[in-house]
Amino acid sequence: NAGVTQTPKFQVLKTGQSMTLQCAQDMNHNSMYWYRQDPGMGLRLIYYSASEGTTDKGEVPNGYNVSRLNKREFSLRLESAAPSQTSVYFCASSLGGGYNSPLHFGNGTRLTVT
Amino acid sequence: GQQLNQSPQSMFIQEGEDVSMNCTSSSIFNTWLWYKQDPGEGPVLLIALYKAGELTSNGRLTAQFGITRKDSFLNISASIPSDVGIYFCAGQTSGTYKYIFGTGTRLKVLA
């Protein structure tokens, strides 16, 4: 049982390049999330998908787009990478809202933009 | 954006000592979660709390959902070297799917 799988694990981009971070979960969860983690800032929500077919902005959505491809997969796209997007990106999933629905995280994608 | 106030930011303790950390918010939450993150890995769920006043244990870890619903506490008893890591709290308000995270408590255990 893999849980939440993120690819790639590491990526280096030049300013202006684009890329897509992939996330898949095998827990039959309804909700999926993208967070970024920066030193001293904790985890900040970029986008989330409460259920298949819906997406909503979180705290820091600028510069990102997302796609909920199906129930299992939720991708994060950087159209034109900037150095300020250097961070560790975590995907998470949950059963979906309400009681007994904590987040389960992947192991992250470490992105450096030069 | 909204963030939780988590304290302390970091702490050094001796092996065998008890540890306490807490999170406070200006908002009322209906769920509190506590996570531990090891270097190079994603956060792992330790304890989930769903009711004001609730006290829940997981081995040497005990967490409480504050009565005001604006705070939560995590205690670790008899710390061991593998307790080293960053501990995060997270809260969720009623009717939303979003979880807000604290800035973390970095724990270092001296053998």
mmCIF file of C-alpha atoms in Angstrom:
data_model
loop_
_atom_site.group_PDB
_atom_site.id
_atom_site.type_symbol
_atom_site.label_atom_id
_atom_site.label_comp_id
_atom_site.label_asym_id
_atom_site.label_seq_id
_atom_site.Cartn_x
_atom_site.Cartn_y
_atom_site.Cartn_z
ATOM 1 C CA ASN A 1 0.000 0.000 0.000
ATOM 2 C CA ALA A 2 1.916 3.043 -1.294
ATOM 3 C CA GLY A 3 -0.348 5.776 0.142
ATOM 4 C CA VAL A 4 0.508 9.104 -1.525
ATOM 5 C CA THR A 5 3.166 9.013 -4.247
ATOM 6 C CA GLN A 6 4.843 12.123 -5.626
ATOM 7 C CA THR A 7 7.085 12.449 -8.674
ATOM 8 C CA PRO A 8 9.723 13.634 -9.224
ATOM 9 C CA LYS A 9 11.570 13.665 -5.887
ATOM 10 C CA PHE A 10 14.009 16.376 -6.998
ATOM 11 C CA GLN A 11 13.935 18.946 -9.786
ATOM 12 C CA VAL A 12 16.068 21.886 -10.843
ATOM 13 C CA LEU A 13 14.568 24.453 -13.202
ATOM 14 C CA LYS A 14 15.768 27.648 -14.776
ATOM 15 C CA THR A 15 13.699 30.797 -14.404
ATOM 16 C CA GLY A 16 10.889 30.793 -16.938
ATOM 17 C CA GLN A 17 10.785 27.025 -17.468
ATOM 18 C CA SER A 18 7.614 25.088 -16.836
ATOM 19 C CA MET A 19 6.973 21.751 -15.179
ATOM 20 C CA THR A 20 4.247 19.596 -13.671
ATOM 21 C CA LEU A 21 4.458 17.882 -10.307
ATOM 22 C CA GLN A 22 2.541 14.634 -10.164
ATOM 23 C CA CYS A 23 0.658 13.142 -7.233
ATOM 24 C CA ALA A 24 -1.331 9.934 -6.932
ATOM 25 C CA GLN A 25 -3.058 8.265 -3.977
ATOM 26 C CA ASP A 26 -4.320 4.723 -3.637
ATOM 27 C CA MET A 27 -6.455 5.146 -0.509
ATOM 28 C CA ASN A 28 -9.691 5.946 -2.350
ATOM 29 C CA HIS A 29 -9.670 9.406 -0.789
ATOM 30 C CA ASN A 30 -11.971 12.118 -2.083
ATOM 31 C CA SER A 31 -9.925 15.229 -1.246
ATOM 32 C CA MET A 32 -6.419 16.125 -2.347
ATOM 33 C CA TYR A 33 -4.116 19.040 -1.505
ATOM 34 C CA TRP A 34 -0.897 20.751 -2.540
ATOM 35 C CA TYR A 35 1.243 22.471 0.111
ATOM 36 C CA ARG A 36 4.606 24.160 -0.058
ATOM 37 C CA GLN A 37 7.088 24.149 2.809
ATOM 38 C CA ASP A 38 9.662 26.893 3.320
ATOM 39 C CA PRO A 39 12.048 27.275 6.286
ATOM 40 C CA GLY A 40 10.306 28.886 9.248
ATOM 41 C CA MET A 41 6.983 29.127 7.389
ATOM 42 C CA GLY A 42 5.425 25.778 8.102
ATOM 43 C CA LEU A 43 3.182 24.309 5.407
ATOM 44 C CA ARG A 44 1.129 26.680 3.275
ATOM 45 C CA LEU A 45 -1.799 25.541 1.162
ATOM 46 C CA ILE A 46 -1.488 26.243 -2.560
ATOM 47 C CA TYR A 47 -4.597 24.558 -3.993
ATOM 48 C CA TYR A 48 -6.943 21.813 -2.959
ATOM 49 C CA SER A 49 -9.574 19.601 -4.518
ATOM 50 C CA ALA A 50 -12.447 18.731 -2.202
ATOM 51 C CA SER A 51 -13.706 16.075 -4.600
ATOM 52 C CA GLU A 52 -13.152 14.870 -8.146
ATOM 53 C CA GLY A 53 -14.066 17.630 -10.561
ATOM 54 C CA THR A 54 -13.522 20.552 -8.167
ATOM 55 C CA THR A 55 -10.487 22.680 -7.326
ATOM 56 C CA ASP A 56 -10.096 25.734 -5.088
ATOM 57 C CA LYS A 57 -7.375 28.202 -4.216
ATOM 58 C CA GLY A 58 -5.550 28.056 -0.927
ATOM 59 C CA GLU A 59 -3.364 30.681 0.754
ATOM 60 C CA VAL A 60 -0.638 31.009 -1.917
ATOM 61 C CA PRO A 61 -2.048 30.081 -5.370
ATOM 62 C CA ASN A 62 -0.296 32.715 -7.508
ATOM 63 C CA GLY A 63 2.004 31.214 -10.139
ATOM 64 C CA TYR A 64 0.435 27.751 -9.963
ATOM 65 C CA ASN A 65 -2.303 25.789 -11.674
ATOM 66 C CA VAL A 66 -3.764 22.412 -10.758
ATOM 67 C CA SER A 67 -5.640 19.595 -12.431
ATOM 68 C CA ARG A 68 -7.672 16.898 -10.709
ATOM 69 C CA LEU A 69 -7.209 14.307 -13.421
ATOM 70 C CA ASN A 70 -9.372 11.664 -11.731
ATOM 71 C CA LYS A 71 -10.080 10.526 -8.184
ATOM 72 C CA ARG A 72 -6.521 9.222 -7.739
ATOM 73 C CA GLU A 73 -4.425 11.958 -9.340
ATOM 74 C CA PHE A 74 -3.886 15.660 -8.639
ATOM 75 C CA SER A 75 -1.140 17.557 -10.489
ATOM 76 C CA LEU A 76 0.456 20.945 -9.827
ATOM 77 C CA ARG A 77 1.827 22.998 -12.721
ATOM 78 C CA LEU A 78 4.295 25.849 -12.713
ATOM 79 C CA GLU A 79 3.862 27.676 -16.017
ATOM 80 C CA SER A 80 6.856 30.010 -15.698
ATOM 81 C CA ALA A 81 9.039 29.124 -12.743
ATOM 82 C CA ALA A 82 10.508 31.883 -10.560
ATOM 83 C CA PRO A 83 13.232 31.679 -7.875
ATOM 84 C CA SER A 84 10.547 32.456 -5.247
ATOM 85 C CA GLN A 85 9.025 29.064 -6.078
ATOM 86 C CA THR A 86 12.099 27.242 -4.783
ATOM 87 C CA SER A 87 10.564 25.092 -2.067
ATOM 88 C CA VAL A 88 9.576 21.604 -1.005
ATOM 89 C CA TYR A 89 6.156 20.671 -2.357
ATOM 90 C CA PHE A 90 3.930 18.172 -0.574
ATOM 91 C CA CYS A 91 0.824 16.499 -1.850
ATOM 92 C CA ALA A 92 -1.711 15.198 0.661
ATOM 93 C CA SER A 93 -5.042 13.429 0.584
ATOM 94 C CA SER A 94 -7.923 12.890 2.978
ATOM 95 C CA LEU A 95 -11.168 10.983 3.040
ATOM 96 C CA GLY A 96 -12.879 14.336 2.634
ATOM 97 C CA GLY A 97 -14.170 16.941 5.088
ATOM 98 C CA GLY A 98 -15.625 16.442 8.503
ATOM 99 C CA TYR A 99 -14.945 13.902 11.175
ATOM 100 C CA ASN A 100 -12.090 11.430 11.037
ATOM 101 C CA SER A 101 -10.563 12.847 7.891
ATOM 102 C CA PRO A 102 -6.920 13.742 8.604
ATOM 103 C CA LEU A 103 -4.370 14.508 5.910
ATOM 104 C CA HIS A 104 -1.951 11.854 4.656
ATOM 105 C CA PHE A 105 1.210 13.198 3.004
ATOM 106 C CA GLY A 106 3.599 12.084 0.306
ATOM 107 C CA ASN A 107 7.362 12.442 0.707
ATOM 108 C CA GLY A 108 7.653 15.660 -1.241
ATOM 109 C CA THR A 109 9.263 17.143 -4.353
ATOM 110 C CA ARG A 110 12.304 19.325 -3.746
ATOM 111 C CA LEU A 111 12.308 22.061 -6.380
ATOM 112 C CA THR A 112 15.103 24.553 -7.006
ATOM 113 C CA VAL A 113 14.629 27.409 -9.468
ATOM 114 C CA THR A 114 17.826 29.152 -10.538
ATOM 115 C CA GLY B 1 -2.524 33.984 5.266
ATOM 116 C CA GLN B 2 -3.767 32.604 8.538
ATOM 117 C CA GLN B 3 -1.276 30.538 10.520
ATOM 118 C CA LEU B 4 -1.255 28.988 13.910
ATOM 119 C CA ASN B 5 1.097 30.165 16.635
ATOM 120 C CA GLN B 6 3.148 27.174 17.693
ATOM 121 C CA SER B 7 5.615 27.223 20.574
ATOM 122 C CA PRO B 8 8.342 26.719 21.344
ATOM 123 C CA GLN B 9 10.046 27.087 17.973
ATOM 124 C CA SER B 10 12.809 24.725 19.037
ATOM 125 C CA MET B 11 13.991 22.893 22.102
ATOM 126 C CA PHE B 12 16.927 20.829 23.271
ATOM 127 C CA ILE B 13 16.162 18.246 25.921
ATOM 128 C CA GLN B 14 17.938 15.412 27.652
ATOM 129 C CA GLU B 15 16.951 11.846 26.894
ATOM 130 C CA GLY B 16 14.334 10.708 29.394
ATOM 131 C CA GLU B 17 12.823 14.155 29.916
ATOM 132 C CA ASP B 18 9.207 15.035 29.211
ATOM 133 C CA VAL B 19 8.390 17.532 26.441
ATOM 134 C CA SER B 20 5.458 19.904 26.037
ATOM 135 C CA MET B 21 4.471 22.048 23.072
ATOM 136 C CA ASN B 22 1.326 23.905 22.105
ATOM 137 C CA CYS B 23 -0.562 25.682 19.361
ATOM 138 C CA THR B 24 -2.944 28.604 19.628
ATOM 139 C CA SER B 25 -5.263 30.175 17.094
ATOM 140 C CA SER B 26 -7.515 33.187 16.841
ATOM 141 C CA SER B 27 -10.094 30.947 15.140
ATOM 142 C CA ILE B 28 -12.198 28.149 16.559
ATOM 143 C CA PHE B 29 -11.313 24.734 15.153
ATOM 144 C CA ASN B 30 -13.339 21.541 15.051
ATOM 145 C CA THR B 31 -10.304 19.349 14.359
ATOM 146 C CA TRP B 32 -6.741 19.422 15.626
ATOM 147 C CA LEU B 33 -4.007 17.218 14.159
ATOM 148 C CA TRP B 34 -0.431 16.634 15.296
ATOM 149 C CA TYR B 35 2.293 15.521 12.857
ATOM 150 C CA LYS B 36 5.980 14.627 13.039
ATOM 151 C CA GLN B 37 8.359 15.231 10.158
ATOM 152 C CA ASP B 38 11.740 13.546 9.798
ATOM 153 C CA PRO B 39 14.416 15.021 7.502
ATOM 154 C CA GLY B 40 13.693 14.426 3.824
ATOM 155 C CA GLU B 41 10.258 12.961 4.449
ATOM 156 C CA GLY B 42 6.663 14.076 4.558
ATOM 157 C CA PRO B 43 4.758 14.757 7.799
ATOM 158 C CA VAL B 44 3.362 11.657 9.486
ATOM 159 C CA LEU B 45 0.154 11.804 11.506
ATOM 160 C CA LEU B 46 0.635 11.227 15.243
ATOM 161 C CA ILE B 47 -2.690 12.100 16.838
ATOM 162 C CA ALA B 48 -6.057 13.429 15.634
ATOM 163 C CA LEU B 49 -8.497 15.275 17.942
ATOM 164 C CA TYR B 50 -12.140 15.975 17.118
ATOM 165 C CA LYS B 51 -13.837 17.156 20.304
ATOM 166 C CA ALA B 52 -13.216 20.017 22.730
ATOM 167 C CA GLY B 53 -11.594 18.698 25.901
ATOM 168 C CA GLU B 54 -10.595 15.423 24.260
ATOM 169 C CA LEU B 55 -7.397 13.821 25.561
ATOM 170 C CA THR B 56 -5.834 11.181 23.297
ATOM 171 C CA SER B 57 -2.678 9.100 23.661
ATOM 172 C CA ASN B 58 -0.481 7.279 21.196
ATOM 173 C CA GLY B 59 2.243 5.450 23.103
ATOM 174 C CA ARG B 60 4.370 8.044 24.889
ATOM 175 C CA LEU B 61 2.520 10.882 23.147
ATOM 176 C CA THR B 62 -0.544 12.588 24.584
ATOM 177 C CA ALA B 63 -2.463 15.427 22.955
ATOM 178 C CA GLN B 64 -5.376 17.535 24.136
ATOM 179 C CA PHE B 65 -8.018 19.566 22.318
ATOM 180 C CA GLY B 66 -8.398 22.793 24.324
ATOM 181 C CA ILE B 67 -11.750 23.616 25.889
ATOM 182 C CA THR B 68 -11.899 26.978 24.098
ATOM 183 C CA ARG B 69 -11.321 25.114 20.771
ATOM 184 C CA LYS B 70 -8.593 27.648 20.011
ATOM 185 C CA ASP B 71 -5.645 25.670 21.297
ATOM 186 C CA SER B 72 -4.094 22.242 21.507
ATOM 187 C CA PHE B 73 -1.212 20.674 23.406
ATOM 188 C CA LEU B 74 1.180 17.797 22.729
ATOM 189 C CA ASN B 75 3.207 16.067 25.423
ATOM 190 C CA ILE B 76 5.947 13.500 24.907
ATOM 191 C CA SER B 77 6.952 11.504 27.957
ATOM 192 C CA ALA B 78 10.392 9.993 28.589
ATOM 193 C CA SER B 79 11.917 11.265 25.339
ATOM 194 C CA ILE B 80 14.282 9.071 23.325
ATOM 195 C CA PRO B 81 16.745 9.976 20.532
ATOM 196 C CA SER B 82 14.329 8.940 17.760
ATOM 197 C CA ASP B 83 11.895 11.645 18.922
ATOM 198 C CA VAL B 84 14.146 14.136 17.122
ATOM 199 C CA GLY B 85 12.311 15.930 14.333
ATOM 200 C CA ILE B 86 9.859 18.717 13.628
ATOM 201 C CA TYR B 87 6.397 18.563 15.157
ATOM 202 C CA PHE B 88 3.522 20.383 13.475
ATOM 203 C CA CYS B 89 0.014 21.127 14.614
ATOM 204 C CA ALA B 90 -2.794 21.646 12.122
ATOM 205 C CA GLY B 91 -6.339 22.882 12.584
ATOM 206 C CA GLN B 92 -9.511 22.739 10.541
ATOM 207 C CA THR B 93 -12.565 24.958 10.908
ATOM 208 C CA SER B 94 -16.045 23.565 10.613
ATOM 209 C CA GLY B 95 -17.480 23.402 7.099
ATOM 210 C CA THR B 96 -14.142 23.696 5.282
ATOM 211 C CA TYR B 97 -11.766 21.221 3.719
ATOM 212 C CA LYS B 98 -8.694 23.337 4.476
ATOM 213 C CA TYR B 99 -6.162 22.619 7.188
ATOM 214 C CA ILE B 100 -3.979 25.428 8.558
ATOM 215 C CA PHE B 101 -0.530 24.487 9.858
ATOM 216 C CA GLY B 102 1.636 25.837 12.641
ATOM 217 C CA THR B 103 5.237 26.804 11.944
ATOM 218 C CA GLY B 104 6.590 23.754 13.766
ATOM 219 C CA THR B 105 8.573 22.872 16.876
ATOM 220 C CA ARG B 106 12.054 21.487 16.184
ATOM 221 C CA LEU B 107 12.957 18.948 18.856
ATOM 222 C CA LYS B 108 16.513 17.814 19.544
ATOM 223 C CA VAL B 109 17.209 15.129 22.099
ATOM 224 C CA LEU B 110 20.611 14.903 23.765
ATOM 225 C CA ALA B 111 21.578 11.368 24.692
#
